[in-house]
Amino acid sequence: MLGRIEHVAIAVEDLDDALAHYKDVWGLEPTSRERVEDQGVEEAMLPLGESHLQLLAGTGPDTTVGKFVARRGEGLHHIAFEVDDLEAALAEMKSKGVPLIDEQPRAGGRGHSVAFIHPRGNHGLLVELIQRPTHSE
Ligand code: CO
């Protein structure tokens, strides 16, 4: 069912600040940056080998990521596992009794479909299942 780790997401306070840091210290430059309004985030993808680092900032204090950073500070937010068939993966998780945040796929950044698995059913790790757009990027 699982492919590679598509990205590791870090919640940050200020996206511009974090991007400057990752460029200066690690030499990483974003290949995309966009606001995903329905998730209340602005995200940037930094390519790293076969996967990416995703820097995530809330678009306001009342967003999920905004609250996360206020409560716990900056740091690891989630890991995204790539799957070929997101609907099938969700059905499998459901059949195993894993609590889902998203029962149905929804639109993520870069034209991908995504769904989140609840960390309470996964030893504390928030997992995003992610499926590439069917056409080539
Ligand atoms: Co993500």
PDB file of C-alpha atoms and ligand atoms in Angstrom:
ATOM      1  CA  MET A   1       0.000   0.000   0.000  1.00  0.00           C
ATOM      2  CA  LEU A   2       2.720   2.484   0.952  1.00  0.00           C
ATOM      3  CA  GLY A   3       5.221   4.192  -1.305  1.00  0.00           C
ATOM      4  CA  ARG A   4       7.925   6.573  -0.169  1.00  0.00           C
ATOM      5  CA  ILE A   5       7.794   9.239   2.500  1.00  0.00           C
ATOM      6  CA  GLU A   6       6.531  12.069   0.296  1.00  0.00           C
ATOM      7  CA  HIS A   7       7.286  14.761   2.838  1.00  0.00           C
ATOM      8  CA  VAL A   8       8.040  15.521   6.449  1.00  0.00           C
ATOM      9  CA  ALA A   9       6.149  18.601   7.620  1.00  0.00           C
ATOM     10  CA  ILE A  10       7.483  21.144  10.078  1.00  0.00           C
ATOM     11  CA  ALA A  11       5.126  23.692  11.626  1.00  0.00           C
ATOM     12  CA  VAL A  12       6.713  27.139  11.743  1.00  0.00           C
ATOM     13  CA  GLU A  13       5.686  30.534  13.022  1.00  0.00           C
ATOM     14  CA  ASP A  14       6.734  32.569  10.022  1.00  0.00           C
ATOM     15  CA  LEU A  15       7.175  30.991   6.605  1.00  0.00           C
ATOM     16  CA  ASP A  16       9.509  33.676   5.198  1.00  0.00           C
ATOM     17  CA  ASP A  17      11.784  33.389   8.228  1.00  0.00           C
ATOM     18  CA  ALA A  18      11.859  29.619   8.030  1.00  0.00           C
ATOM     19  CA  LEU A  19      12.548  29.663   4.272  1.00  0.00           C
ATOM     20  CA  ALA A  20      15.458  32.055   4.793  1.00  0.00           C
ATOM     21  CA  HIS A  21      16.847  29.743   7.487  1.00  0.00           C
ATOM     22  CA  TYR A  22      16.576  26.586   5.381  1.00  0.00           C
ATOM     23  CA  LYS A  23      18.261  28.369   2.466  1.00  0.00           C
ATOM     24  CA  ASP A  24      21.101  29.857   4.529  1.00  0.00           C
ATOM     25  CA  VAL A  25      21.813  26.853   6.722  1.00  0.00           C
ATOM     26  CA  TRP A  26      20.863  23.889   4.543  1.00  0.00           C
ATOM     27  CA  GLY A  27      21.013  25.342   1.034  1.00  0.00           C
ATOM     28  CA  LEU A  28      17.445  24.238   0.327  1.00  0.00           C
ATOM     29  CA  GLU A  29      15.230  26.254  -2.010  1.00  0.00           C
ATOM     30  CA  PRO A  30      11.491  25.804  -2.372  1.00  0.00           C
ATOM     31  CA  THR A  31      10.073  24.275  -5.556  1.00  0.00           C
ATOM     32  CA  SER A  32       6.575  25.421  -4.653  1.00  0.00           C
ATOM     33  CA  ARG A  33       4.808  27.712  -2.253  1.00  0.00           C
ATOM     34  CA  GLU A  34       1.061  28.080  -1.910  1.00  0.00           C
ATOM     35  CA  ARG A  35      -1.826  28.851   0.397  1.00  0.00           C
ATOM     36  CA  VAL A  36      -4.273  25.999   0.912  1.00  0.00           C
ATOM     37  CA  GLU A  37      -7.242  27.952   2.194  1.00  0.00           C
ATOM     38  CA  ASP A  38      -9.396  25.045   3.304  1.00  0.00           C
ATOM     39  CA  GLN A  39      -6.577  23.781   5.543  1.00  0.00           C
ATOM     40  CA  GLY A  40      -5.705  27.276   6.791  1.00  0.00           C
ATOM     41  CA  VAL A  41      -2.050  26.892   5.827  1.00  0.00           C
ATOM     42  CA  GLU A  42       0.613  28.408   3.691  1.00  0.00           C
ATOM     43  CA  GLU A  43       3.114  25.734   2.698  1.00  0.00           C
ATOM     44  CA  ALA A  44       6.428  25.520   0.904  1.00  0.00           C
ATOM     45  CA  MET A  45       8.079  22.364  -0.400  1.00  0.00           C
ATOM     46  CA  LEU A  46      11.844  21.934  -0.202  1.00  0.00           C
ATOM     47  CA  PRO A  47      13.144  18.991  -2.254  1.00  0.00           C
ATOM     48  CA  LEU A  48      15.370  16.634  -0.278  1.00  0.00           C
ATOM     49  CA  GLY A  49      16.451  13.430  -2.009  1.00  0.00           C
ATOM     50  CA  GLU A  50      13.443  11.305  -2.884  1.00  0.00           C
ATOM     51  CA  SER A  51      11.144  13.393  -0.734  1.00  0.00           C
ATOM     52  CA  HIS A  52      10.592  16.881   0.603  1.00  0.00           C
ATOM     53  CA  LEU A  53      10.580  18.940   3.704  1.00  0.00           C
ATOM     54  CA  GLN A  54       7.300  20.818   3.946  1.00  0.00           C
ATOM     55  CA  LEU A  55       7.311  24.062   5.888  1.00  0.00           C
ATOM     56  CA  LEU A  56       3.835  24.873   7.152  1.00  0.00           C
ATOM     57  CA  ALA A  57       2.560  28.100   8.654  1.00  0.00           C
ATOM     58  CA  GLY A  58      -0.997  28.771   9.781  1.00  0.00           C
ATOM     59  CA  THR A  59      -2.781  31.566   7.911  1.00  0.00           C
ATOM     60  CA  GLY A  60      -4.050  32.863  11.267  1.00  0.00           C
ATOM     61  CA  PRO A  61      -4.079  32.155  15.012  1.00  0.00           C
ATOM     62  CA  ASP A  62      -7.348  30.181  14.830  1.00  0.00           C
ATOM     63  CA  THR A  63      -6.120  27.670  12.251  1.00  0.00           C
ATOM     64  CA  THR A  64      -5.040  24.134  13.193  1.00  0.00           C
ATOM     65  CA  VAL A  65      -1.373  24.888  12.555  1.00  0.00           C
ATOM     66  CA  GLY A  66      -1.594  28.329  14.187  1.00  0.00           C
ATOM     67  CA  LYS A  67      -2.969  26.717  17.352  1.00  0.00           C
ATOM     68  CA  PHE A  68      -0.415  23.900  17.198  1.00  0.00           C
ATOM     69  CA  VAL A  69       2.488  26.365  17.143  1.00  0.00           C
ATOM     70  CA  ALA A  70       0.960  28.502  19.911  1.00  0.00           C
ATOM     71  CA  ARG A  71       0.502  25.437  22.115  1.00  0.00           C
ATOM     72  CA  ARG A  72       3.614  23.373  21.390  1.00  0.00           C
ATOM     73  CA  GLY A  73       6.002  25.665  19.572  1.00  0.00           C
ATOM     74  CA  GLU A  74       7.574  25.045  16.193  1.00  0.00           C
ATOM     75  CA  GLY A  75       8.531  21.531  15.211  1.00  0.00           C
ATOM     76  CA  LEU A  76       7.547  18.252  13.597  1.00  0.00           C
ATOM     77  CA  HIS A  77       3.886  18.331  12.595  1.00  0.00           C
ATOM     78  CA  HIS A  78       3.226  15.298  10.396  1.00  0.00           C
ATOM     79  CA  ILE A  79       4.749  12.769   7.987  1.00  0.00           C
ATOM     80  CA  ALA A  80       3.168  12.137   4.595  1.00  0.00           C
ATOM     81  CA  PHE A  81       3.130   8.585   3.202  1.00  0.00           C
ATOM     82  CA  GLU A  82       2.570   8.315  -0.529  1.00  0.00           C
ATOM     83  CA  VAL A  83      -0.082   5.863  -1.716  1.00  0.00           C
ATOM     84  CA  ASP A  84      -1.256   4.908  -5.229  1.00  0.00           C
ATOM     85  CA  ASP A  85      -4.917   4.706  -4.314  1.00  0.00           C
ATOM     86  CA  LEU A  86      -6.011   6.990  -1.510  1.00  0.00           C
ATOM     87  CA  GLU A  87      -9.611   5.766  -1.354  1.00  0.00           C
ATOM     88  CA  ALA A  88      -8.459   2.170  -1.018  1.00  0.00           C
ATOM     89  CA  ALA A  89      -5.917   3.151   1.644  1.00  0.00           C
ATOM     90  CA  LEU A  90      -8.627   4.959   3.648  1.00  0.00           C
ATOM     91  CA  ALA A  91     -10.945   1.962   3.374  1.00  0.00           C
ATOM     92  CA  GLU A  92      -8.146  -0.283   4.661  1.00  0.00           C
ATOM     93  CA  MET A  93      -7.428   2.039   7.614  1.00  0.00           C
ATOM     94  CA  LYS A  94     -11.130   2.129   8.413  1.00  0.00           C
ATOM     95  CA  SER A  95     -11.416  -1.669   8.298  1.00  0.00           C
ATOM     96  CA  LYS A  96      -8.545  -1.847  10.801  1.00  0.00           C
ATOM     97  CA  GLY A  97     -10.334   0.538  13.156  1.00  0.00           C
ATOM     98  CA  VAL A  98      -7.789   3.334  12.779  1.00  0.00           C
ATOM     99  CA  PRO A  99      -9.426   6.694  13.571  1.00  0.00           C
ATOM    100  CA  LEU A 100      -9.458   9.011  10.580  1.00  0.00           C
ATOM    101  CA  ILE A 101      -9.491  12.785  10.583  1.00  0.00           C
ATOM    102  CA  ASP A 102     -10.622  12.747   6.941  1.00  0.00           C
ATOM    103  CA  GLU A 103     -13.106  10.070   5.887  1.00  0.00           C
ATOM    104  CA  GLN A 104     -12.790  11.235   2.278  1.00  0.00           C
ATOM    105  CA  PRO A 105      -9.832  12.482   0.232  1.00  0.00           C
ATOM    106  CA  ARG A 106      -9.562  16.238  -0.024  1.00  0.00           C
ATOM    107  CA  ALA A 107      -7.503  18.679  -2.051  1.00  0.00           C
ATOM    108  CA  GLY A 108      -3.970  19.291  -0.793  1.00  0.00           C
ATOM    109  CA  GLY A 109      -1.189  21.397  -2.269  1.00  0.00           C
ATOM    110  CA  ARG A 110       0.333  20.825  -5.732  1.00  0.00           C
ATOM    111  CA  GLY A 111      -2.854  19.186  -7.018  1.00  0.00           C
ATOM    112  CA  HIS A 112      -2.469  16.181  -4.701  1.00  0.00           C
ATOM    113  CA  SER A 113      -5.288  14.384  -2.874  1.00  0.00           C
ATOM    114  CA  VAL A 114      -4.722  14.004   0.840  1.00  0.00           C
ATOM    115  CA  ALA A 115      -6.314  12.597   3.998  1.00  0.00           C
ATOM    116  CA  PHE A 116      -5.113  12.648   7.598  1.00  0.00           C
ATOM    117  CA  ILE A 117      -5.011   9.746  10.068  1.00  0.00           C
ATOM    118  CA  HIS A 118      -5.591  10.646  13.723  1.00  0.00           C
ATOM    119  CA  PRO A 119      -2.422  10.483  15.868  1.00  0.00           C
ATOM    120  CA  ARG A 120      -4.404   8.933  18.731  1.00  0.00           C
ATOM    121  CA  GLY A 121      -4.741   5.737  16.710  1.00  0.00           C
ATOM    122  CA  ASN A 122      -1.146   5.801  15.548  1.00  0.00           C
ATOM    123  CA  HIS A 123       1.138   6.049  18.595  1.00  0.00           C
ATOM    124  CA  GLY A 124       1.081   9.829  18.505  1.00  0.00           C
ATOM    125  CA  LEU A 125       2.146  10.307  14.888  1.00  0.00           C
ATOM    126  CA  LEU A 126      -0.067  12.418  12.639  1.00  0.00           C
ATOM    127  CA  VAL A 127       0.097  10.785   9.202  1.00  0.00           C
ATOM    128  CA  GLU A 128      -1.030  12.345   5.949  1.00  0.00           C
ATOM    129  CA  LEU A 129      -1.801   9.885   3.171  1.00  0.00           C
ATOM    130  CA  ILE A 130      -1.085  11.538  -0.142  1.00  0.00           C
ATOM    131  CA  GLN A 131      -1.767  10.583  -3.740  1.00  0.00           C
ATOM    132  CA  ARG A 132      -0.166  12.306  -6.697  1.00  0.00           C
ATOM    133  CA  PRO A 133      -2.326  13.905  -9.373  1.00  0.00           C
ATOM    134  CA  THR A 134      -3.181  11.302 -12.050  1.00  0.00           C
ATOM    135  CA  HIS A 135      -1.727  13.466 -14.828  1.00  0.00           C
ATOM    136  CA  SER A 136       2.026  14.074 -14.676  1.00  0.00           C
ATOM    137  CA  GLU A 137       3.164  17.121 -12.697  1.00  0.00           C
TER     138      GLU A 137
HETATM  139 CO    CO B   1       1.629  17.672   4.454  1.00  0.00          CO
END
